[in-house]
Short mmCIF file of C-alpha atoms in Angstrom, two decimals:
data_model
loop_
_atom_site.label_atom_id
_atom_site.label_comp_id
_atom_site.label_asym_id
_atom_site.label_seq_id
_atom_site.Cartn_x
_atom_site.Cartn_y
_atom_site.Cartn_z
CA MET A 571 89.45 -55.18 -5.45
CA THR A 572 92.37 -55.93 -7.76
CA GLU A 573 95.55 -53.90 -7.85
CA THR A 574 94.55 -52.44 -11.20
CA SER A 575 91.06 -51.47 -10.05
CA HIS A 576 92.01 -48.09 -8.59
CA PRO A 577 93.63 -46.64 -11.71
CA VAL A 578 90.92 -48.21 -13.86
CA GLN A 579 88.11 -46.78 -11.73
CA HIS A 580 89.91 -43.45 -11.71
CA ARG A 581 90.20 -43.53 -15.48
CA ILE A 582 86.53 -44.44 -15.93
CA ALA A 583 85.46 -41.69 -13.52
CA ARG A 584 87.68 -39.20 -15.37
CA ARG A 585 86.19 -40.18 -18.71
CA ARG A 586 82.68 -39.81 -17.30
CA ARG A 587 83.57 -36.41 -15.82
CA HIS A 588 85.00 -35.14 -19.11
CA LYS A 589 81.98 -36.38 -21.07
CA ARG A 590 79.64 -34.64 -18.61
CA LEU A 591 81.68 -31.46 -18.94
CA MET A 592 81.51 -31.72 -22.73
CA PHE A 593 77.74 -32.15 -22.86
CA GLY A 594 77.33 -29.65 -20.02
CA CYS A 595 78.99 -26.97 -22.17
CA LEU A 596 76.60 -27.71 -25.01
CA ILE A 597 73.53 -27.72 -22.74
CA VAL A 598 74.57 -24.37 -21.21
CA GLY A 599 75.05 -22.98 -24.74
CA ILE A 600 71.64 -24.15 -25.95
CA ALA A 601 69.96 -22.96 -22.75
CA GLY A 602 71.70 -19.58 -23.14
CA LEU A 603 70.49 -19.23 -26.72
CA THR A 604 66.95 -20.27 -25.83
CA ILE A 605 66.69 -17.95 -22.84
CA GLY A 606 68.45 -15.13 -24.70
CA THR A 607 65.96 -15.40 -27.55
CA TYR A 608 63.06 -15.56 -25.12
CA VAL A 609 64.08 -12.35 -23.29
CA ASP A 610 65.09 -10.52 -26.51
CA GLN A 611 68.82 -10.70 -25.70
CA TYR A 612 69.76 -12.29 -29.02
CA LEU A 613 73.41 -11.24 -29.11
CA LEU A 614 74.05 -12.43 -25.56
CA GLY A 615 72.22 -15.68 -26.31
CA VAL A 616 74.30 -16.32 -29.43
CA LEU A 617 77.53 -15.50 -27.58
CA ILE A 618 76.64 -17.96 -24.81
CA TYR A 619 75.72 -20.56 -27.44
CA TRP A 620 79.01 -20.14 -29.32
CA SER A 621 80.94 -20.26 -26.05
CA GLY A 622 79.16 -23.48 -25.11
CA PHE A 623 79.78 -24.97 -28.53
CA PHE A 624 83.48 -24.11 -28.58
CA GLY A 625 83.75 -25.26 -24.96
CA MET A 626 82.36 -28.63 -26.01
CA LEU A 627 84.78 -28.80 -28.95
CA GLY A 628 87.66 -27.85 -26.66
CA VAL A 629 86.90 -30.59 -24.12
CA TRP A 630 86.39 -33.11 -26.92
CA GLN A 631 89.61 -32.31 -28.77
CA PHE A 632 91.96 -31.49 -25.92
CA SER A 633 90.81 -33.84 -23.17
CA PRO A 634 93.72 -36.04 -21.99
CA VAL A 635 91.20 -38.87 -21.64
CA THR A 636 89.99 -40.94 -24.60
CA LEU A 637 86.34 -39.89 -24.75
CA TYR A 638 85.49 -41.78 -27.92
CA ASP A 639 87.24 -44.78 -29.36
CA GLU A 640 87.37 -46.50 -32.74
CA ARG A 641 84.06 -48.30 -32.22
CA ASP A 642 82.32 -44.94 -31.67
CA THR A 643 83.93 -43.71 -34.89
CA ALA A 644 82.80 -46.86 -36.74
CA ILE A 645 79.23 -46.39 -35.46
CA GLU A 646 79.26 -42.73 -36.51
CA ARG A 647 80.57 -43.70 -39.95
CA LYS A 648 77.84 -46.29 -40.38
CA ALA A 649 75.16 -43.85 -39.18
CA SER A 650 76.45 -41.22 -41.64
CA ASP A 651 76.41 -43.81 -44.41
CA TYR A 652 72.78 -44.74 -43.69
CA THR A 653 71.77 -41.08 -43.35
CA LEU A 654 73.29 -40.21 -46.71
CA GLY A 655 71.60 -43.28 -48.18
CA VAL A 656 68.19 -42.09 -46.98
CA PHE A 657 68.79 -38.58 -48.34
CA ALA A 658 70.10 -39.96 -51.65
CA PHE A 659 66.93 -42.01 -51.97
CA ILE A 660 64.77 -38.93 -51.29
CA LEU A 661 66.75 -36.81 -53.77
CA VAL A 662 66.93 -39.38 -56.57
CA LEU A 663 63.22 -40.18 -56.41
CA GLY A 664 61.87 -36.88 -55.08
CA ALA A 665 63.49 -34.34 -57.40
CA PRO A 666 62.45 -35.80 -60.77
CA GLY A 667 59.14 -36.96 -59.30
CA GLY A 668 58.34 -33.46 -58.01
CA ILE A 669 59.31 -31.79 -61.28
CA THR A 670 57.16 -34.23 -63.26
CA LEU A 671 54.13 -33.87 -60.99
CA GLU A 672 54.36 -30.08 -61.09
CA ALA A 673 54.96 -29.88 -64.86
CA SER A 674 52.00 -32.14 -65.57
CA GLY A 675 49.75 -30.04 -63.33
CA VAL A 676 48.91 -32.94 -61.03
CA LEU A 677 50.31 -31.24 -57.95
CA ALA A 678 51.48 -27.76 -56.97
CA LEU A 679 54.43 -28.30 -54.71
CA PRO A 680 55.31 -25.69 -52.06
CA GLU A 681 58.49 -23.63 -52.40
CA ALA A 682 59.86 -25.50 -49.41
CA PHE A 683 60.09 -28.61 -51.60
CA ASP A 684 62.45 -26.86 -54.03
CA GLY A 685 64.44 -25.56 -51.06
CA ALA A 686 64.75 -29.03 -49.61
CA MET A 687 65.86 -30.53 -52.93
CA TRP A 688 68.48 -27.81 -53.49
CA THR A 689 69.71 -28.33 -49.94
CA LEU A 690 70.17 -32.03 -50.71
CA VAL A 691 71.96 -31.17 -53.95
CA ALA A 692 74.31 -28.94 -51.91
CA VAL A 693 74.89 -31.72 -49.35
CA PHE A 694 75.80 -34.23 -52.06
CA THR A 695 77.98 -31.70 -53.88
CA VAL A 696 79.99 -31.15 -50.69
CA PHE A 697 80.11 -34.90 -50.14
CA GLY A 698 81.34 -35.43 -53.71
CA VAL A 699 84.10 -32.84 -53.35
CA ILE A 700 85.29 -34.24 -50.00
CA TYR A 701 85.09 -37.81 -51.30
CA THR A 702 87.15 -36.90 -54.38
CA VAL A 703 89.82 -35.15 -52.32
CA LEU A 704 90.04 -38.09 -49.89
CA ARG A 705 90.20 -40.57 -52.78
CA PHE A 706 93.11 -38.71 -54.37
CA ARG A 707 94.91 -38.60 -51.02
CA ALA A 708 94.27 -42.25 -50.14
CA MET B 336 85.44 -62.98 -36.91
CA LYS B 337 85.59 -65.27 -33.88
CA ASN B 338 87.80 -64.56 -30.89
CA ASP B 339 88.67 -65.99 -27.51
CA LEU B 340 89.13 -62.65 -25.81
CA ARG B 341 86.68 -63.38 -23.02
CA ALA B 342 88.42 -66.66 -22.13
CA ARG B 343 91.84 -64.98 -22.10
CA ARG B 344 90.56 -62.08 -20.02
CA GLU B 345 88.90 -64.37 -17.49
CA GLN B 346 92.03 -66.51 -17.35
CA GLU B 347 93.98 -63.39 -16.39
CA ASP B 348 91.26 -62.46 -13.87
CA GLU B 349 90.71 -59.12 -15.59
CA SER B 350 87.49 -57.19 -15.86
CA GLN B 351 86.34 -55.69 -19.15
CA ALA B 352 87.12 -52.28 -17.66
CA ASP B 353 90.69 -53.40 -16.82
CA LEU B 354 91.30 -54.58 -20.37
CA ALA B 355 89.63 -51.51 -21.85
CA ALA B 356 91.89 -49.24 -19.81
CA ALA B 357 94.97 -51.26 -20.80
CA VAL B 358 94.31 -50.87 -24.53
CA ASP B 359 92.72 -47.40 -24.26
CA VAL B 360 89.20 -48.08 -25.48
CA THR B 361 85.82 -48.05 -23.75
CA ARG B 362 84.49 -51.04 -21.81
CA GLN B 363 81.59 -51.18 -24.26
CA SER B 364 84.05 -51.79 -27.10
CA ILE B 365 85.62 -54.74 -25.30
CA ASN B 366 82.15 -56.11 -24.64
CA ALA B 367 81.20 -55.70 -28.33
CA ILE B 368 84.40 -57.46 -29.46
CA GLU B 369 83.83 -60.35 -27.06
CA ARG B 370 80.27 -60.76 -28.31
CA GLY B 371 81.50 -60.71 -31.92
CA ARG B 372 79.51 -57.59 -32.69
CA TYR B 373 82.50 -55.46 -33.53
CA ASP B 374 85.71 -56.37 -35.35
CA PRO B 375 88.58 -54.28 -34.00
CA SER B 376 91.00 -52.34 -36.16
CA LEU B 377 94.40 -53.80 -36.88
CA GLU B 378 95.90 -51.33 -34.41
CA LEU B 379 93.59 -52.44 -31.60
CA ALA B 380 94.09 -56.11 -32.49
CA PHE B 381 97.87 -55.57 -32.16
CA LYS B 382 97.36 -53.87 -28.80
CA LEU B 383 95.27 -56.80 -27.56
CA ALA B 384 97.81 -59.31 -28.83
CA ARG B 385 100.63 -57.38 -27.16
CA HIS B 386 98.63 -57.20 -23.94
CA TYR B 387 98.26 -60.99 -23.87
CA ASP B 388 101.76 -61.54 -25.26
CA CYS B 389 100.61 -63.59 -28.23
CA ALA B 390 99.98 -63.25 -31.95
CA ILE B 391 96.82 -61.68 -33.36
CA GLU B 392 95.75 -64.96 -34.93
CA ASP B 393 95.94 -66.63 -31.51
CA ILE B 394 93.08 -64.39 -30.39
CA PHE B 395 91.15 -63.83 -33.61
CA GLU B 396 90.04 -66.39 -36.11
CA PRO B 397 88.30 -65.43 -39.34
CA THR B 398 84.97 -67.12 -39.96
CA LEU B 399 83.75 -68.16 -43.39
CA GLY B 400 82.68 -65.10 -45.35
CA ASP B 401 84.97 -62.63 -43.53
#
């Protein structure tokens, strides 16, 4: 074992512990919400869920250990990019396609379709606003 | 981008975990850089260069198309 191994192992173990704590908070929150809903204790379930969620955020943001590094951020950014690309594709083709099919009487689309399209419009509106702000600040 | 990080690390008898801890990233990131699957940020490249007491271009070399 090298001289640096002890602090390194300690650091790795600490990172692992903090990550487990982070996901543990979320799992407890989700379990609390699920059980609370199942036994008709909705308020308690939601309170446990929020506590778990904020616990996870707290560990993530205030942990003295680096839980995620720049590569994780780059992967997240790429995943978000692809996700938005998929949704953009669905919106750009789906919205006019759905309107045309419905207007021509070929297909009666369920209300959920309209809901989904408006949700996508909302997502891209928020994206556009955030993108514009970031572009002005960059 | 090509790099000789693995050779430098092995020359110093360091593990990926040692190097990762020294520059404050995960071991997986060091592994990805060594395999050429991830190009580090300028900040991390500077940290690596400082760790090996050399210039960034001594470790990293752009390949055609970068």
